[in-house]
Amino acid sequence: MKSINILVVGTGAIGSFYGGKLAMAGASVSTLVRSDYEYVKANGIKVKSINGNFVFKPDEVVQKVKDYSKTPDYIIVSTKVIPSINVEEIIRPKVGDNTAIVLIQNGIDIEDPIAKAFPENEIISCLAFIGVSKTGPGQINHQEFGRIVIGSYPKGKTKKVTQLQEMFNASNVPCTVDENIVSARWEKLIWNAPFNPISVIGGGITTDIIINNSESLKLVKKIMNEVIDLANAFGHNLPKSLADKNIEYTLEMKPYKPSMLLDYENKRPLEVEAILGNAVRLARRKNFPAPNLETMYAMLLLLDENNK
């Protein structure tokens, strides 16, 4: 397995956790690290996990992609999807002929810019269902869940996808392949579209507060149904029952701060465009009414700008 070379770009909570797990499976995993460079180079990344604590010691720790010594079989991109991060330019120096670009990121319609920049390379889109946060330099706290869904973009299943699935499963990360990964992204948006923005707009509230208030629960349901209807307008055939399924899933969760709220509290840019803006633009393209998404989007743009 050491012959499989992986470079993780975006070594926050998600990249650190899944990168560490792939290293456990025997891959040679290296990381692009900026703010925590000195700490991670000296100490590795310490992961406190509900499934057992571990230390992830990357094979190489670099501050610039070009300093990585190998041509990776996989580049895992787990950065935030925000306008100030130009993923295409960051990874370009090390995208080889056979490099698969793996996107473990939030939002919909995020793959297209990468696919256009690297038309000859395989794009693997991934959805992480996990409660994990960065608590300090080289410190990660894994609180809940951890499964991942992957698929070749725009659809299908390839040898690279199967190999990645096998590595995740070998490290006790439940990994399934969805051959319609774009539909799966819309399905995840059913949860992200209400809970991420409401947690911020509501003044810093956790999922349990949102779901146990009758008025905010009504809003959650409206947004969820709007996402389902919009996805179906683009041919994804998502059942209406997914709204209730997501609410039941949230009721079973421990009280949780969505990633957007953590970013807001730490004065980091919000993934407004990836989670809401792209959906709103798709709705406008079809003249599809999406009043709840439009409202959340407008409010978050203001809050994000004011928070910088």
Short mmCIF file of C-alpha atoms in Angstrom, two decimals:
data_model
loop_
_atom_site.label_atom_id
_atom_site.label_comp_id
_atom_site.label_asym_id
_atom_site.label_seq_id
_atom_site.Cartn_x
_atom_site.Cartn_y
_atom_site.Cartn_z
CA MET A 1 0.00 0.00 0.00
CA LYS A 2 2.99 2.33 0.49
CA SER A 3 3.10 2.70 -3.28
CA ILE A 4 -0.14 4.73 -3.10
CA ASN A 5 0.83 8.38 -2.68
CA ILE A 6 -1.76 10.81 -1.33
CA LEU A 7 -1.40 14.55 -0.83
CA VAL A 8 -3.97 16.23 1.42
CA VAL A 9 -4.62 19.90 0.60
CA GLY A 10 -6.57 21.56 3.39
CA THR A 11 -5.43 20.00 6.64
CA GLY A 12 -8.21 21.21 8.90
CA ALA A 13 -10.57 18.90 10.75
CA ILE A 14 -11.81 16.94 7.71
CA GLY A 15 -8.48 16.61 5.91
CA SER A 16 -6.62 15.67 9.08
CA PHE A 17 -9.13 13.02 10.13
CA TYR A 18 -9.53 11.29 6.77
CA GLY A 19 -5.87 11.74 5.85
CA GLY A 20 -4.89 10.08 9.11
CA LYS A 21 -7.27 7.21 8.46
CA LEU A 22 -5.85 6.60 4.96
CA ALA A 23 -2.36 6.53 6.49
CA MET A 24 -3.64 3.84 8.87
CA ALA A 25 -4.68 1.85 5.80
CA GLY A 26 -1.05 1.89 4.66
CA ALA A 27 -1.00 4.71 2.10
CA SER A 28 1.82 7.25 2.01
CA VAL A 29 -0.09 10.38 3.07
CA SER A 30 1.46 13.84 3.02
CA THR A 31 -0.08 17.18 3.89
CA LEU A 32 -0.08 20.79 2.78
CA VAL A 33 -0.06 22.76 6.03
CA ARG A 34 0.20 26.50 6.47
CA SER A 35 -0.66 28.02 9.84
CA ASP A 36 0.24 24.86 11.83
CA TYR A 37 3.32 23.97 9.77
CA GLU A 38 5.96 24.00 12.53
CA TYR A 39 3.75 22.15 15.01
CA VAL A 40 2.62 19.44 12.58
CA LYS A 41 6.14 18.91 11.23
CA ALA A 42 7.44 18.37 14.76
CA ASN A 43 4.51 16.56 16.39
CA GLY A 44 2.09 15.31 13.75
CA ILE A 45 -1.66 15.78 14.14
CA LYS A 46 -3.33 14.56 17.33
CA VAL A 47 -6.84 13.25 16.80
CA LYS A 48 -9.13 12.74 19.79
CA SER A 49 -11.80 10.36 18.49
CA ILE A 50 -14.86 8.55 19.79
CA ASN A 51 -13.44 5.48 18.04
CA GLY A 52 -10.01 5.71 19.65
CA ASN A 53 -7.41 8.46 19.74
CA PHE A 54 -4.51 8.45 17.27
CA VAL A 55 -1.62 10.56 16.03
CA PHE A 56 -1.33 11.14 12.29
CA LYS A 57 2.29 11.72 11.25
CA PRO A 58 2.33 12.72 7.57
CA ASP A 59 5.17 11.36 5.44
CA GLU A 60 5.88 14.88 4.20
CA VAL A 61 4.63 18.20 5.55
CA VAL A 62 4.87 21.01 3.00
CA GLN A 63 3.86 24.68 2.89
CA LYS A 64 3.62 24.79 -0.89
CA VAL A 65 2.34 22.02 -3.15
CA LYS A 66 5.38 22.28 -5.42
CA ASP A 67 7.59 21.25 -2.47
CA TYR A 68 5.98 17.80 -2.31
CA SER A 69 8.56 15.35 -3.63
CA LYS A 70 6.27 12.91 -5.46
CA THR A 71 3.52 12.86 -8.06
CA PRO A 72 0.41 11.87 -6.10
CA ASP A 73 -1.99 9.10 -7.08
CA TYR A 74 -4.66 11.12 -5.26
CA ILE A 75 -4.84 14.77 -4.27
CA ILE A 76 -7.44 15.14 -1.55
CA VAL A 77 -8.90 18.64 -1.43
CA SER A 78 -10.62 19.39 1.87
CA THR A 79 -10.39 23.17 1.93
CA LYS A 80 -13.39 25.39 2.52
CA VAL A 81 -15.22 26.30 -0.69
CA ILE A 82 -14.80 30.07 -0.62
CA PRO A 83 -13.90 32.55 -3.38
CA SER A 84 -10.53 33.44 -1.86
CA ILE A 85 -9.21 29.87 -2.22
CA ASN A 86 -8.24 29.05 -5.80
CA VAL A 87 -7.98 25.28 -5.60
CA GLU A 88 -7.07 24.89 -9.28
CA GLU A 89 -3.95 27.04 -8.95
CA ILE A 90 -2.94 25.59 -5.58
CA ILE A 91 -2.89 21.98 -6.79
CA ARG A 92 -1.78 22.51 -10.41
CA PRO A 93 1.99 22.00 -9.78
CA LYS A 94 1.43 18.40 -8.66
CA VAL A 95 -1.47 17.16 -10.80
CA GLY A 96 0.06 14.35 -12.84
CA ASP A 97 -1.39 12.44 -15.78
CA ASN A 98 -2.78 9.74 -13.48
CA THR A 99 -3.64 11.88 -10.46
CA ALA A 100 -7.23 11.61 -9.25
CA ILE A 101 -8.52 14.80 -7.65
CA VAL A 102 -10.69 14.00 -4.63
CA LEU A 103 -13.04 16.70 -3.35
CA ILE A 104 -14.18 16.22 0.26
CA GLN A 105 -16.07 19.49 0.42
CA ASN A 106 -19.48 20.96 1.11
CA GLY A 107 -22.00 22.29 -1.35
CA ILE A 108 -23.34 21.62 -4.82
CA ASP A 109 -21.98 22.42 -8.27
CA ILE A 110 -18.46 22.66 -6.80
CA GLU A 111 -16.80 20.11 -9.08
CA ASP A 112 -17.28 21.91 -12.38
CA PRO A 113 -14.40 24.43 -12.04
CA ILE A 114 -11.97 21.61 -11.19
CA ALA A 115 -13.24 19.40 -14.02
CA LYS A 116 -12.78 22.27 -16.49
CA ALA A 117 -9.27 23.07 -15.20
CA PHE A 118 -8.16 19.42 -15.38
CA PRO A 119 -10.26 17.83 -18.15
CA GLU A 120 -7.97 14.79 -18.48
CA ASN A 121 -7.98 13.90 -14.78
CA GLU A 122 -10.50 11.87 -12.86
CA ILE A 123 -12.56 13.83 -10.33
CA ILE A 124 -13.84 11.92 -7.30
CA SER A 125 -16.54 13.73 -5.37
CA CYS A 126 -16.99 12.89 -1.68
CA LEU A 127 -19.52 13.63 1.04
CA ALA A 128 -18.42 13.37 4.66
CA PHE A 129 -21.04 12.68 7.33
CA ILE A 130 -19.07 13.46 10.45
CA GLY A 131 -18.92 15.63 13.53
CA VAL A 132 -15.32 16.78 13.73
CA SER A 133 -13.63 20.07 14.58
CA LYS A 134 -10.19 21.59 14.91
CA THR A 135 -9.55 22.72 18.49
CA GLY A 136 -6.00 24.05 18.19
CA PRO A 137 -2.77 23.74 16.17
CA GLY A 138 -2.54 20.08 15.12
CA GLN A 139 -5.47 19.17 17.42
CA ILE A 140 -8.62 17.51 16.07
CA ASN A 141 -11.73 16.43 17.98
CA HIS A 142 -13.89 13.73 16.35
CA GLN A 143 -17.23 13.72 18.18
CA GLU A 144 -19.69 11.79 16.07
CA PHE A 145 -20.28 9.67 12.96
CA GLY A 146 -17.59 9.44 10.27
CA ARG A 147 -18.96 7.67 7.21
CA ILE A 148 -18.14 8.90 3.74
CA VAL A 149 -19.88 8.55 0.36
CA ILE A 150 -17.76 8.77 -2.79
CA GLY A 151 -18.28 8.57 -6.54
CA SER A 152 -16.70 9.46 -9.83
CA TYR A 153 -17.84 12.85 -11.15
CA PRO A 154 -20.19 13.39 -12.89
CA LYS A 155 -21.26 9.77 -12.41
CA GLY A 156 -20.05 6.21 -12.31
CA LYS A 157 -17.51 4.04 -10.52
CA THR A 158 -13.87 3.53 -11.51
CA LYS A 159 -10.83 1.56 -10.32
CA LYS A 160 -9.57 4.63 -8.48
CA VAL A 161 -12.92 5.03 -6.70
CA THR A 162 -12.92 1.34 -5.69
CA GLN A 163 -9.32 1.58 -4.45
CA LEU A 164 -10.14 4.63 -2.34
CA GLN A 165 -13.22 2.91 -0.93
CA GLU A 166 -11.13 -0.12 0.03
CA MET A 167 -8.59 2.07 1.84
CA PHE A 168 -11.27 3.89 3.81
CA ASN A 169 -12.99 0.66 4.80
CA ALA A 170 -9.64 -0.88 5.79
CA SER A 171 -9.17 1.95 8.30
CA ASN A 172 -12.68 1.51 9.79
CA VAL A 173 -14.18 4.46 7.93
CA PRO A 174 -17.53 3.24 6.53
CA CYS A 175 -17.33 4.14 2.86
CA THR A 176 -19.94 3.55 0.17
CA VAL A 177 -19.87 4.36 -3.53
CA ASP A 178 -22.74 6.28 -5.11
CA GLU A 179 -22.65 6.17 -8.89
CA ASN A 180 -24.90 9.25 -8.99
CA ILE A 181 -22.75 11.43 -6.76
CA VAL A 182 -24.32 14.70 -7.95
CA SER A 183 -27.72 13.50 -6.74
CA ALA A 184 -26.06 12.52 -3.46
CA ARG A 185 -24.72 16.07 -3.12
CA TRP A 186 -28.24 17.45 -3.50
CA GLU A 187 -29.38 14.96 -0.88
CA LYS A 188 -26.79 16.24 1.58
CA LEU A 189 -27.84 19.83 0.84
CA ILE A 190 -31.27 18.98 2.25
CA TRP A 191 -29.62 19.08 5.70
CA ASN A 192 -26.94 21.71 5.08
CA ALA A 193 -29.21 24.34 3.53
CA PRO A 194 -31.37 24.87 6.63
CA PHE A 195 -29.13 23.98 9.57
CA ASN A 196 -25.92 25.80 8.59
CA PRO A 197 -27.49 29.23 7.92
CA ILE A 198 -30.11 29.07 10.69
CA SER A 199 -27.41 28.29 13.26
CA VAL A 200 -25.68 31.55 12.32
CA ILE A 201 -28.72 33.76 11.68
CA GLY A 202 -30.32 32.48 14.91
CA GLY A 203 -27.45 33.94 16.94
CA GLY A 204 -25.19 30.95 17.42
CA ILE A 205 -27.58 28.08 18.12
CA THR A 206 -27.05 24.33 18.01
CA THR A 207 -29.09 21.80 16.05
CA ASP A 208 -31.18 20.72 19.04
CA ILE A 209 -32.40 24.28 19.68
CA ILE A 210 -33.34 24.69 16.02
CA ILE A 211 -35.29 21.47 15.85
CA ASN A 212 -37.06 21.79 19.19
CA ASN A 213 -38.56 25.20 18.39
CA SER A 214 -41.82 24.79 16.49
CA GLU A 215 -41.37 27.90 14.32
CA SER A 216 -37.76 27.22 13.33
CA LEU A 217 -38.69 23.59 12.66
CA LYS A 218 -41.34 24.81 10.19
CA LEU A 219 -38.66 26.89 8.47
CA VAL A 220 -36.32 23.89 8.34
CA LYS A 221 -39.03 21.83 6.64
CA LYS A 222 -39.78 24.59 4.11
CA ILE A 223 -36.11 24.89 3.14
CA MET A 224 -35.70 21.11 2.92
CA ASN A 225 -38.71 20.76 0.64
CA GLU A 226 -37.49 23.64 -1.50
CA VAL A 227 -34.12 21.90 -1.98
CA ILE A 228 -35.85 18.62 -2.89
CA ASP A 229 -38.11 20.37 -5.42
CA LEU A 230 -35.15 22.25 -6.94
CA ALA A 231 -33.07 19.07 -7.20
CA ASN A 232 -35.96 17.33 -8.90
CA ALA A 233 -36.27 20.23 -11.35
CA PHE A 234 -32.75 19.24 -12.43
CA GLY A 235 -33.72 15.58 -12.80
CA HIS A 236 -32.45 14.07 -9.55
CA ASN A 237 -35.70 12.39 -8.42
CA LEU A 238 -35.29 12.82 -4.67
CA PRO A 239 -38.27 11.56 -2.63
CA LYS A 240 -40.17 14.00 -0.40
CA SER A 241 -39.66 11.60 2.50
CA LEU A 242 -36.03 12.75 2.73
CA ALA A 243 -37.14 15.85 4.66
CA ASP A 244 -38.62 13.78 7.50
CA LYS A 245 -35.68 11.39 7.34
CA ASN A 246 -33.22 14.26 7.87
CA ILE A 247 -35.24 15.65 10.76
CA GLU A 248 -35.33 12.24 12.45
CA TYR A 249 -31.57 11.93 11.92
CA THR A 250 -31.02 15.33 13.55
CA LEU A 251 -33.18 14.43 16.54
CA GLU A 252 -30.88 11.46 17.16
CA MET A 253 -27.75 13.61 17.01
CA LYS A 254 -26.04 15.13 20.00
CA PRO A 255 -26.44 18.94 20.11
CA TYR A 256 -24.15 20.08 17.32
CA LYS A 257 -22.68 23.31 15.99
CA PRO A 258 -22.73 23.16 12.16
CA SER A 259 -19.48 23.99 10.37
CA MET A 260 -20.78 27.37 9.22
CA LEU A 261 -21.41 28.43 12.80
CA LEU A 262 -17.91 27.38 13.86
CA ASP A 263 -16.50 29.45 11.01
CA TYR A 264 -18.65 32.43 11.96
CA GLU A 265 -17.62 32.28 15.62
CA ASN A 266 -13.95 32.10 14.62
CA LYS A 267 -14.27 35.05 12.19
CA ARG A 268 -13.54 32.82 9.19
CA PRO A 269 -15.22 33.28 5.78
CA LEU A 270 -18.46 31.34 5.39
CA GLU A 271 -19.24 28.84 2.63
CA VAL A 272 -22.18 30.96 1.55
CA GLU A 273 -21.78 30.38 -2.18
CA ALA A 274 -21.16 26.62 -2.07
CA ILE A 275 -24.08 25.86 0.25
CA LEU A 276 -26.61 28.50 -0.81
CA GLY A 277 -25.37 30.73 -3.64
CA ASN A 278 -24.92 27.94 -6.17
CA ALA A 279 -28.40 26.58 -5.41
CA VAL A 280 -29.93 30.05 -5.77
CA ARG A 281 -28.20 30.59 -9.12
CA LEU A 282 -29.40 27.23 -10.39
CA ALA A 283 -32.96 28.14 -9.33
CA ARG A 284 -32.72 31.47 -11.12
CA ARG A 285 -31.45 29.75 -14.26
CA LYS A 286 -34.66 27.73 -14.39
CA ASN A 287 -36.89 30.55 -13.12
CA PHE A 288 -37.65 28.20 -10.24
CA PRO A 289 -39.14 29.94 -7.16
CA ALA A 290 -36.89 29.44 -4.12
CA PRO A 291 -37.94 32.18 -1.66
CA ASN A 292 -36.52 30.51 1.45
CA LEU A 293 -33.14 29.81 -0.10
CA GLU A 294 -33.07 33.36 -1.48
CA THR A 295 -33.76 34.79 1.99
CA MET A 296 -31.13 32.65 3.73
CA TYR A 297 -28.61 33.56 1.03
CA ALA A 298 -29.20 37.33 1.33
CA MET A 299 -29.02 37.25 5.13
CA LEU A 300 -25.83 35.20 5.18
CA LEU A 301 -24.10 37.44 2.65
CA LEU A 302 -24.69 40.38 4.99
CA LEU A 303 -23.56 38.50 8.10
CA ASP A 304 -20.47 37.14 6.37
CA GLU A 305 -19.46 40.59 5.11
CA ASN A 306 -20.05 42.17 8.52
CA ASN A 307 -18.08 39.41 10.26
CA LYS A 308 -14.85 39.93 8.28
#
